[in-house]
PDB file of C-alpha atoms in Angstrom:
ATOM      1  CA  MET A 115      20.508 -36.796 -70.128  1.00 47.00           C
ATOM      2  CA  SER A 116      23.120 -36.481 -72.481  1.00 55.00           C
ATOM      3  CA  ASP A 117      25.080 -38.350 -74.895  1.00 65.00           C
ATOM      4  CA  ARG A 118      27.526 -39.874 -73.354  1.00 82.00           C
ATOM      5  CA  ALA A 119      27.115 -43.057 -71.514  1.00 94.00           C
ATOM      6  CA  PRO A 120      25.785 -43.404 -68.364  1.00 94.00           C
ATOM      7  CA  ALA A 121      28.464 -44.792 -66.690  1.00 96.00           C
ATOM      8  CA  GLY A 122      30.627 -42.187 -67.827  1.00 96.00           C
ATOM      9  CA  GLN A 123      28.314 -39.434 -66.827  1.00 96.00           C
ATOM     10  CA  PHE A 124      28.411 -40.861 -62.823  1.00 97.00           C
ATOM     11  CA  LEU A 125      32.192 -41.563 -62.838  1.00 97.00           C
ATOM     12  CA  ASP A 126      32.563 -37.868 -64.607  1.00 97.00           C
ATOM     13  CA  ALA A 127      29.962 -36.905 -61.856  1.00 97.00           C
ATOM     14  CA  ALA A 128      31.939 -38.608 -59.036  1.00 98.00           C
ATOM     15  CA  ILE A 129      35.212 -37.528 -60.098  1.00 98.00           C
ATOM     16  CA  ASP A 130      33.969 -33.771 -60.055  1.00 98.00           C
ATOM     17  CA  LEU A 131      33.377 -34.266 -56.445  1.00 98.00           C
ATOM     18  CA  LEU A 132      35.961 -35.370 -55.371  1.00 98.00           C
ATOM     19  CA  ARG A 133      37.792 -32.778 -57.279  1.00 98.00           C
ATOM     20  CA  ARG A 134      35.899 -30.122 -55.197  1.00 98.00           C
ATOM     21  CA  VAL A 135      36.402 -32.281 -51.950  1.00 98.00           C
ATOM     22  CA  ARG A 136      39.922 -32.280 -52.815  1.00 98.00           C
ATOM     23  CA  ASP A 137      40.336 -28.440 -53.217  1.00 98.00           C
ATOM     24  CA  GLU A 138      37.421 -27.322 -51.115  1.00 98.00           C
ATOM     25  CA  GLU A 139      38.200 -29.123 -48.206  1.00 98.00           C
ATOM     26  CA  ALA A 140      42.024 -29.245 -47.877  1.00 98.00           C
ATOM     27  CA  ASP A 141      42.344 -27.504 -44.666  1.00 98.00           C
ATOM     28  CA  ALA A 142      39.699 -29.410 -43.098  1.00 98.00           C
ATOM     29  CA  ILE A 143      41.042 -32.675 -43.943  1.00 98.00           C
ATOM     30  CA  ALA A 144      44.499 -31.438 -42.805  1.00 98.00           C
ATOM     31  CA  ALA A 145      43.005 -30.205 -39.721  1.00 98.00           C
ATOM     32  CA  ALA A 146      41.182 -33.772 -38.991  1.00 98.00           C
ATOM     33  CA  GLY A 147      43.963 -35.335 -39.840  1.00 98.00           C
ATOM     34  CA  THR A 148      46.081 -33.382 -37.339  1.00 98.00           C
ATOM     35  CA  LEU A 149      43.210 -34.068 -34.649  1.00 98.00           C
ATOM     36  CA  LEU A 150      43.173 -37.909 -35.174  1.00 98.00           C
ATOM     37  CA  ALA A 151      46.920 -38.069 -34.863  1.00 98.00           C
ATOM     38  CA  ASP A 152      47.057 -35.472 -32.084  1.00 98.00           C
ATOM     39  CA  THR A 153      44.608 -38.529 -30.325  1.00 98.00           C
ATOM     40  CA  VAL A 154      47.009 -41.112 -31.144  1.00 97.00           C
ATOM     41  CA  GLU A 155      49.693 -39.622 -29.909  1.00 97.00           C
ATOM     42  CA  GLN A 156      48.358 -38.642 -26.356  1.00 97.00           C
ATOM     43  CA  GLY A 157      46.884 -42.266 -25.838  1.00 96.00           C
ATOM     44  CA  GLY A 158      43.439 -41.812 -26.917  1.00 97.00           C
ATOM     45  CA  ARG A 159      41.169 -43.871 -28.624  1.00 96.00           C
ATOM     46  CA  LEU A 160      39.662 -43.802 -32.187  1.00 98.00           C
ATOM     47  CA  PHE A 161      35.910 -44.619 -32.999  1.00 98.00           C
ATOM     48  CA  ALA A 162      34.011 -44.254 -36.144  1.00 97.00           C
ATOM     49  CA  PHE A 163      30.331 -44.232 -36.741  1.00 95.00           C
ATOM     50  CA  GLY A 164      27.740 -44.282 -39.320  1.00 93.00           C
ATOM     51  CA  ALA A 165      23.776 -45.381 -39.774  1.00 88.00           C
ATOM     52  CA  GLY A 166      22.436 -46.846 -42.734  1.00 86.00           C
ATOM     53  CA  HIS A 167      24.380 -46.693 -45.733  1.00 89.00           C
ATOM     54  CA  SER A 168      26.514 -43.800 -43.736  1.00 92.00           C
ATOM     55  CA  SER A 169      27.991 -46.720 -41.867  1.00 92.00           C
ATOM     56  CA  LEU A 170      29.660 -48.338 -45.241  1.00 93.00           C
ATOM     57  CA  ALA A 171      32.265 -45.738 -45.022  1.00 95.00           C
ATOM     58  CA  ALA A 172      32.883 -45.927 -41.264  1.00 95.00           C
ATOM     59  CA  GLN A 173      33.380 -49.344 -41.728  1.00 94.00           C
ATOM     60  CA  ASP A 174      35.532 -48.646 -44.579  1.00 95.00           C
ATOM     61  CA  LEU A 175      38.101 -47.303 -41.562  1.00 97.00           C
ATOM     62  CA  VAL A 176      38.156 -50.596 -39.139  1.00 97.00           C
ATOM     63  CA  TYR A 177      40.492 -53.660 -38.884  1.00 96.00           C
ATOM     64  CA  ARG A 178      41.762 -53.016 -42.901  1.00 94.00           C
ATOM     65  CA  ALA A 179      44.915 -53.218 -44.672  1.00 95.00           C
ATOM     66  CA  GLY A 180      46.630 -49.421 -45.015  1.00 96.00           C
ATOM     67  CA  GLY A 181      44.356 -48.482 -42.181  1.00 97.00           C
ATOM     68  CA  LEU A 182      45.137 -47.220 -38.344  1.00 97.00           C
ATOM     69  CA  ALA A 183      44.774 -49.956 -36.131  1.00 97.00           C
ATOM     70  CA  LEU A 184      43.325 -47.966 -33.387  1.00 97.00           C
ATOM     71  CA  MET A 185      40.021 -46.992 -35.528  1.00 97.00           C
ATOM     72  CA  ASN A 186      37.232 -48.465 -34.129  1.00 97.00           C
ATOM     73  CA  LEU A 187      33.508 -49.071 -34.729  1.00 95.00           C
ATOM     74  CA  LEU A 188      30.722 -47.722 -32.617  1.00 94.00           C
ATOM     75  CA  ALA A 189      28.206 -49.947 -33.392  1.00 86.00           C
ATOM     76  CA  VAL A 190      24.521 -48.629 -32.490  1.00 85.00           C
ATOM     77  CA  PRO A 191      22.377 -51.760 -32.664  1.00 81.00           C
ATOM     78  CA  GLY A 192      20.078 -51.957 -35.988  1.00 77.00           C
ATOM     79  CA  VAL A 193      21.697 -48.785 -37.655  1.00 80.00           C
ATOM     80  CA  VAL A 194      25.104 -50.332 -38.783  1.00 74.00           C
ATOM     81  CA  GLY A 195      24.617 -51.367 -42.520  1.00 68.00           C
ATOM     82  CA  VAL A 196      21.351 -52.548 -44.290  1.00 70.00           C
ATOM     83  CA  ASP A 197      20.715 -55.971 -42.328  1.00 70.00           C
ATOM     84  CA  VAL A 198      18.786 -55.515 -40.155  1.00 75.00           C
ATOM     85  CA  MET A 199      15.273 -56.529 -40.980  1.00 77.00           C
ATOM     86  CA  PRO A 200      12.704 -55.314 -42.011  1.00 84.00           C
ATOM     87  CA  ALA A 201      15.258 -52.338 -43.299  1.00 80.00           C
ATOM     88  CA  PRO A 202      13.049 -49.319 -42.701  1.00 80.00           C
ATOM     89  CA  LEU A 203      13.685 -50.590 -39.450  1.00 79.00           C
ATOM     90  CA  GLY A 204      17.458 -48.743 -39.248  1.00 78.00           C
ATOM     91  CA  SER A 205      15.743 -45.538 -40.804  1.00 79.00           C
ATOM     92  CA  ALA A 206      13.300 -45.156 -37.949  1.00 79.00           C
ATOM     93  CA  LEU A 207      15.945 -45.952 -35.137  1.00 78.00           C
ATOM     94  CA  GLU A 208      17.805 -42.748 -36.650  1.00 79.00           C
ATOM     95  CA  ARG A 209      14.791 -40.885 -35.540  1.00 78.00           C
ATOM     96  CA  VAL A 210      14.164 -42.302 -31.909  1.00 75.00           C
ATOM     97  CA  ASP A 211      15.358 -39.714 -29.267  1.00 82.00           C
ATOM     98  CA  GLY A 212      17.689 -41.529 -26.376  1.00 84.00           C
ATOM     99  CA  LEU A 213      19.259 -44.058 -28.828  1.00 87.00           C
ATOM    100  CA  ALA A 214      22.915 -42.024 -28.692  1.00 89.00           C
ATOM    101  CA  ALA A 215      22.789 -41.321 -25.346  1.00 92.00           C
ATOM    102  CA  ALA A 216      22.224 -44.952 -24.067  1.00 92.00           C
ATOM    103  CA  VAL A 217      24.822 -46.005 -26.757  1.00 91.00           C
ATOM    104  CA  LEU A 218      27.711 -43.452 -25.716  1.00 93.00           C
ATOM    105  CA  ASP A 219      27.000 -44.299 -21.880  1.00 93.00           C
ATOM    106  CA  ASN A 220      27.494 -47.790 -22.465  1.00 93.00           C
ATOM    107  CA  SER A 221      30.391 -47.648 -24.693  1.00 94.00           C
ATOM    108  CA  PRO A 222      34.056 -47.232 -24.708  1.00 95.00           C
ATOM    109  CA  LEU A 223      34.577 -43.801 -25.193  1.00 96.00           C
ATOM    110  CA  ARG A 224      36.199 -41.421 -22.532  1.00 96.00           C
ATOM    111  CA  ALA A 225      36.925 -38.104 -22.688  1.00 97.00           C
ATOM    112  CA  GLY A 226      40.444 -37.555 -24.723  1.00 97.00           C
ATOM    113  CA  ASP A 227      38.845 -39.979 -27.667  1.00 98.00           C
ATOM    114  CA  ALA A 228      38.268 -38.727 -31.179  1.00 98.00           C
ATOM    115  CA  LEU A 229      34.622 -40.041 -32.807  1.00 98.00           C
ATOM    116  CA  LEU A 230      34.223 -39.305 -36.596  1.00 98.00           C
ATOM    117  CA  ILE A 231      30.324 -39.268 -37.078  1.00 98.00           C
ATOM    118  CA  ILE A 232      29.568 -39.904 -40.703  1.00 97.00           C
ATOM    119  CA  SER A 233      25.632 -38.672 -41.468  1.00 95.00           C
ATOM    120  CA  LEU A 234      24.941 -37.738 -45.263  1.00 95.00           C
ATOM    121  CA  SER A 235      21.848 -35.622 -44.279  1.00 94.00           C
ATOM    122  CA  GLY A 236      23.029 -34.782 -40.240  1.00 93.00           C
ATOM    123  CA  ARG A 237      19.347 -34.136 -39.344  1.00 93.00           C
ATOM    124  CA  ASN A 238      18.356 -37.352 -38.030  1.00 91.00           C
ATOM    125  CA  ALA A 239      17.982 -37.250 -34.139  1.00 91.00           C
ATOM    126  CA  LEU A 240      20.460 -40.087 -33.599  1.00 93.00           C
ATOM    127  CA  PRO A 241      23.748 -38.229 -35.176  1.00 94.00           C
ATOM    128  CA  VAL A 242      22.851 -34.842 -33.518  1.00 95.00           C
ATOM    129  CA  GLU A 243      22.699 -36.538 -29.864  1.00 95.00           C
ATOM    130  CA  MET A 244      25.262 -38.934 -30.605  1.00 95.00           C
ATOM    131  CA  ALA A 245      27.666 -35.588 -31.282  1.00 97.00           C
ATOM    132  CA  LEU A 246      25.929 -33.627 -28.342  1.00 96.00           C
ATOM    133  CA  HIS A 247      26.345 -36.267 -25.953  1.00 96.00           C
ATOM    134  CA  ALA A 248      29.858 -37.073 -27.016  1.00 97.00           C
ATOM    135  CA  ARG A 249      31.321 -33.850 -27.089  1.00 97.00           C
ATOM    136  CA  ALA A 250      30.047 -33.226 -23.072  1.00 96.00           C
ATOM    137  CA  LEU A 251      31.887 -36.212 -22.425  1.00 96.00           C
ATOM    138  CA  GLY A 252      34.928 -34.525 -23.347  1.00 97.00           C
ATOM    139  CA  VAL A 253      35.127 -36.622 -27.114  1.00 98.00           C
ATOM    140  CA  LYS A 254      36.630 -35.031 -29.725  1.00 98.00           C
ATOM    141  CA  VAL A 255      33.611 -35.028 -32.747  1.00 98.00           C
ATOM    142  CA  ILE A 256      34.773 -34.634 -36.515  1.00 98.00           C
ATOM    143  CA  GLY A 257      31.597 -34.542 -38.563  1.00 98.00           C
ATOM    144  CA  VAL A 258      31.663 -36.182 -42.684  1.00 98.00           C
ATOM    145  CA  THR A 259      28.038 -34.630 -43.874  1.00 97.00           C
ATOM    146  CA  SER A 260      26.596 -32.899 -46.787  1.00 96.00           C
ATOM    147  CA  VAL A 261      26.308 -29.637 -45.150  1.00 96.00           C
ATOM    148  CA  ALA A 262      23.830 -28.676 -48.215  1.00 95.00           C
ATOM    149  CA  TYR A 263      21.103 -30.531 -46.536  1.00 94.00           C
ATOM    150  CA  ALA A 264      20.837 -28.033 -43.069  1.00 92.00           C
ATOM    151  CA  SER A 265      19.763 -25.269 -45.844  1.00 91.00           C
ATOM    152  CA  GLU A 266      17.428 -27.594 -47.814  1.00 92.00           C
ATOM    153  CA  THR A 267      15.771 -30.178 -45.393  1.00 94.00           C
ATOM    154  CA  THR A 268      14.334 -29.797 -41.723  1.00 91.00           C
ATOM    155  CA  SER A 269      16.012 -31.038 -38.884  1.00 92.00           C
ATOM    156  CA  ARG A 270      14.548 -34.316 -36.977  1.00 91.00           C
ATOM    157  CA  HIS A 271      16.183 -32.774 -33.863  1.00 90.00           C
ATOM    158  CA  ALA A 272      14.357 -31.557 -31.409  1.00 87.00           C
ATOM    159  CA  SER A 273      16.636 -28.572 -30.790  1.00 93.00           C
ATOM    160  CA  GLY A 274      16.341 -27.830 -35.033  1.00 91.00           C
ATOM    161  CA  THR A 275      20.004 -28.262 -35.557  1.00 94.00           C
ATOM    162  CA  TYR A 276      22.269 -30.564 -37.528  1.00 96.00           C
ATOM    163  CA  LEU A 277      25.052 -32.553 -37.139  1.00 96.00           C
ATOM    164  CA  LYS A 278      27.381 -29.757 -38.159  1.00 97.00           C
ATOM    165  CA  ASP A 279      26.516 -27.562 -35.423  1.00 96.00           C
ATOM    166  CA  HIS A 280      27.747 -29.884 -32.775  1.00 96.00           C
ATOM    167  CA  CYS A 281      31.252 -31.003 -33.952  1.00 98.00           C
ATOM    168  CA  ASP A 282      34.861 -29.654 -33.191  1.00 98.00           C
ATOM    169  CA  LEU A 283      35.471 -30.144 -36.960  1.00 98.00           C
ATOM    170  CA  VAL A 284      33.118 -30.862 -40.138  1.00 98.00           C
ATOM    171  CA  LEU A 285      33.742 -32.072 -43.408  1.00 98.00           C
ATOM    172  CA  ASP A 286      31.446 -31.371 -45.848  1.00 98.00           C
ATOM    173  CA  SER A 287      31.704 -34.105 -48.967  1.00 97.00           C
ATOM    174  CA  LYS A 288      29.768 -31.752 -50.848  1.00 97.00           C
ATOM    175  CA  ILE A 289      26.867 -34.495 -51.812  1.00 97.00           C
ATOM    176  CA  ALA A 290      23.642 -32.888 -53.390  1.00 96.00           C
ATOM    177  CA  VAL A 291      20.012 -33.338 -51.107  1.00 96.00           C
ATOM    178  CA  GLY A 292      18.758 -36.595 -52.259  1.00 95.00           C
ATOM    179  CA  ASP A 293      22.004 -37.867 -53.539  1.00 95.00           C
ATOM    180  CA  ALA A 294      21.410 -38.960 -56.643  1.00 95.00           C
ATOM    181  CA  GLU A 295      23.703 -37.828 -59.525  1.00 96.00           C
ATOM    182  CA  LEU A 296      21.745 -38.798 -62.638  1.00 96.00           C
ATOM    183  CA  THR A 297      18.445 -38.360 -64.575  1.00 93.00           C
ATOM    184  CA  HIS A 298      16.781 -39.297 -67.617  1.00 94.00           C
ATOM    185  CA  ASP A 299      13.598 -38.534 -68.948  1.00 93.00           C
ATOM    186  CA  GLN A 300      12.214 -42.535 -68.844  1.00 93.00           C
ATOM    187  CA  VAL A 301      13.352 -43.077 -65.449  1.00 95.00           C
ATOM    188  CA  PRO A 302      11.120 -41.725 -63.105  1.00 95.00           C
ATOM    189  CA  ALA A 303      13.545 -40.785 -60.236  1.00 96.00           C
ATOM    190  CA  PRO A 304      16.817 -39.625 -60.298  1.00 95.00           C
ATOM    191  CA  PHE A 305      19.401 -42.501 -59.616  1.00 96.00           C
ATOM    192  CA  ALA A 306      23.448 -43.173 -59.302  1.00 97.00           C
ATOM    193  CA  PRO A 307      24.080 -42.167 -55.557  1.00 97.00           C
ATOM    194  CA  ALA A 308      28.127 -40.884 -55.001  1.00 97.00           C
ATOM    195  CA  SER A 309      27.803 -40.452 -51.414  1.00 97.00           C
ATOM    196  CA  THR A 310      29.620 -43.679 -50.890  1.00 96.00           C
ATOM    197  CA  VAL A 311      32.740 -43.521 -52.885  1.00 97.00           C
ATOM    198  CA  VAL A 312      33.261 -39.709 -51.709  1.00 98.00           C
ATOM    199  CA  THR A 313      32.616 -39.955 -48.657  1.00 98.00           C
ATOM    200  CA  SER A 314      35.383 -43.268 -48.323  1.00 98.00           C
ATOM    201  CA  ALA A 315      37.481 -41.082 -50.380  1.00 98.00           C
ATOM    202  CA  LEU A 316      37.115 -38.163 -47.625  1.00 98.00           C
ATOM    203  CA  LEU A 317      37.883 -40.111 -44.775  1.00 98.00           C
ATOM    204  CA  GLN A 318      40.901 -41.933 -46.345  1.00 98.00           C
ATOM    205  CA  ALA A 319      42.358 -38.580 -47.204  1.00 98.00           C
ATOM    206  CA  VAL A 320      42.156 -37.524 -43.450  1.00 98.00           C
ATOM    207  CA  MET A 321      43.711 -41.171 -42.385  1.00 98.00           C
ATOM    208  CA  ALA A 322      46.547 -40.721 -44.680  1.00 98.00           C
ATOM    209  CA  THR A 323      47.187 -37.351 -42.919  1.00 98.00           C
ATOM    210  CA  ALA A 324      47.309 -38.479 -39.686  1.00 98.00           C
ATOM    211  CA  ALA A 325      49.424 -41.389 -40.441  1.00 98.00           C
ATOM    212  CA  THR A 326      51.717 -38.482 -42.276  1.00 98.00           C
ATOM    213  CA  THR A 327      51.427 -36.335 -39.447  1.00 98.00           C
ATOM    214  CA  LEU A 328      52.653 -38.909 -36.790  1.00 98.00           C
ATOM    215  CA  ALA A 329      55.554 -40.241 -38.979  1.00 97.00           C
ATOM    216  CA  GLU A 330      56.544 -36.589 -39.468  1.00 97.00           C
ATOM    217  CA  ARG A 331      56.811 -36.238 -35.349  1.00 97.00           C
ATOM    218  CA  GLY A 332      58.645 -39.302 -35.446  1.00 97.00           C
ATOM    219  CA  VAL A 333      56.369 -41.317 -33.913  1.00 96.00           C
ATOM    220  CA  GLU A 334      55.198 -44.598 -35.887  1.00 93.00           C
ATOM    221  CA  ALA A 335      51.868 -44.562 -37.572  1.00 95.00           C
ATOM    222  CA  PRO A 336      49.951 -47.928 -35.863  1.00 96.00           C
ATOM    223  CA  LEU A 337      49.152 -49.254 -39.218  1.00 97.00           C
ATOM    224  CA  LEU A 338      47.856 -52.741 -40.067  1.00 97.00           C
ATOM    225  CA  ARG A 339      49.011 -54.653 -43.638  1.00 97.00           C
ATOM    226  CA  SER A 340      46.941 -56.826 -45.230  1.00 96.00           C
ATOM    227  CA  GLY A 341      47.048 -60.437 -44.030  1.00 92.00           C
ATOM    228  CA  ASN A 342      47.528 -61.650 -47.821  1.00 95.00           C
ATOM    229  CA  VAL A 343      50.993 -60.783 -48.148  1.00 95.00           C
ATOM    230  CA  ASP A 344      54.321 -62.298 -46.648  1.00 96.00           C
ATOM    231  CA  GLY A 345      54.849 -61.364 -42.899  1.00 96.00           C
ATOM    232  CA  GLY A 346      51.236 -59.287 -42.966  1.00 96.00           C
ATOM    233  CA  HIS A 347      50.141 -61.802 -39.879  1.00 96.00           C
ATOM    234  CA  ASP A 348      53.314 -60.994 -37.896  1.00 97.00           C
ATOM    235  CA  TRP A 349      53.295 -57.285 -38.413  1.00 96.00           C
ATOM    236  CA  ASN A 350      49.869 -57.107 -37.192  1.00 96.00           C
ATOM    237  CA  ALA A 351      50.185 -59.408 -34.077  1.00 96.00           C
ATOM    238  CA  ARG A 352      52.724 -56.998 -33.058  1.00 96.00           C
ATOM    239  CA  VAL A 353      50.977 -53.671 -33.821  1.00 96.00           C
ATOM    240  CA  MET A 354      47.541 -55.471 -32.219  1.00 95.00           C
ATOM    241  CA  GLU A 355      49.708 -56.434 -28.615  1.00 95.00           C
ATOM    242  CA  GLN A 356      51.421 -52.769 -28.832  1.00 95.00           C
ATOM    243  CA  TYR A 357      47.910 -51.382 -28.980  1.00 95.00           C
ATOM    244  CA  GLY A 358      46.061 -53.991 -27.543  1.00 94.00           C
ATOM    245  CA  ASP A 359      44.157 -51.589 -24.554  1.00 94.00           C
ATOM    246  CA  ARG A 360      42.694 -49.064 -27.298  1.00 96.00           C
ATOM    247  CA  ILE A 361      41.657 -51.881 -29.913  1.00 96.00           C
ATOM    248  CA  PHE A 362      37.912 -52.766 -28.877  1.00 94.00           C
ATOM    249  CA  TYR A 363      37.153 -55.010 -32.169  1.00 92.00           C
ATOM    250  CA  ARG A 364      38.866 -57.952 -30.870  1.00 81.00           C
ATOM    251  CA  HIS A 365      36.931 -59.344 -27.842  1.00 69.00           C
TER     252      HIS A 365
END
């Protein structure tokens, strides 16, 4: 570990990852934003899914100021966030065959919709099966993952494949296997994960692209405003009314 303070080291590492994402994933980000804009313009609905800590980036897209009102959270019981008790149960559910198909078959998803699947490793049965089944339903799938896991770990899906193998588009977060940016001689394990900040920034770049693409086509992007600014609630009520048939988190 260098003489630089650990806080500075971590922030530098996160900044370096964000620069890599900006420079190396520019085309993929543009394509993903365009796909979402196409979906909105053609009357489709938007969904996001992530398990465990990957769900944080998915939740960051839903019902938030400056975000697309049409982005819905696809919830899988026991794996969204870390509130399930005991916590290791959530990790175990990610490896259960058949769970993703059951969730999708009982969800509002239909052909013409778009689904963001966020999985850092992309190796577990749940995200792989979800991508496979969603595409079979005619849903466009954008995978957000660390591609490095596919060459450095073993798949936990029966097919031996990874999330990245079953997507219309893949966004690589560049996170190293293990998701820890720092080490120290007196600390027994690597620490300071950066996947949440990098993945969230990556996805907001996609959302910015989608909103701008719609505007350039003469289509008003269905954006939400903060409820803590004057007029925000009235604005959001209008958007909710206009797009109510594509918003599922109100019910």
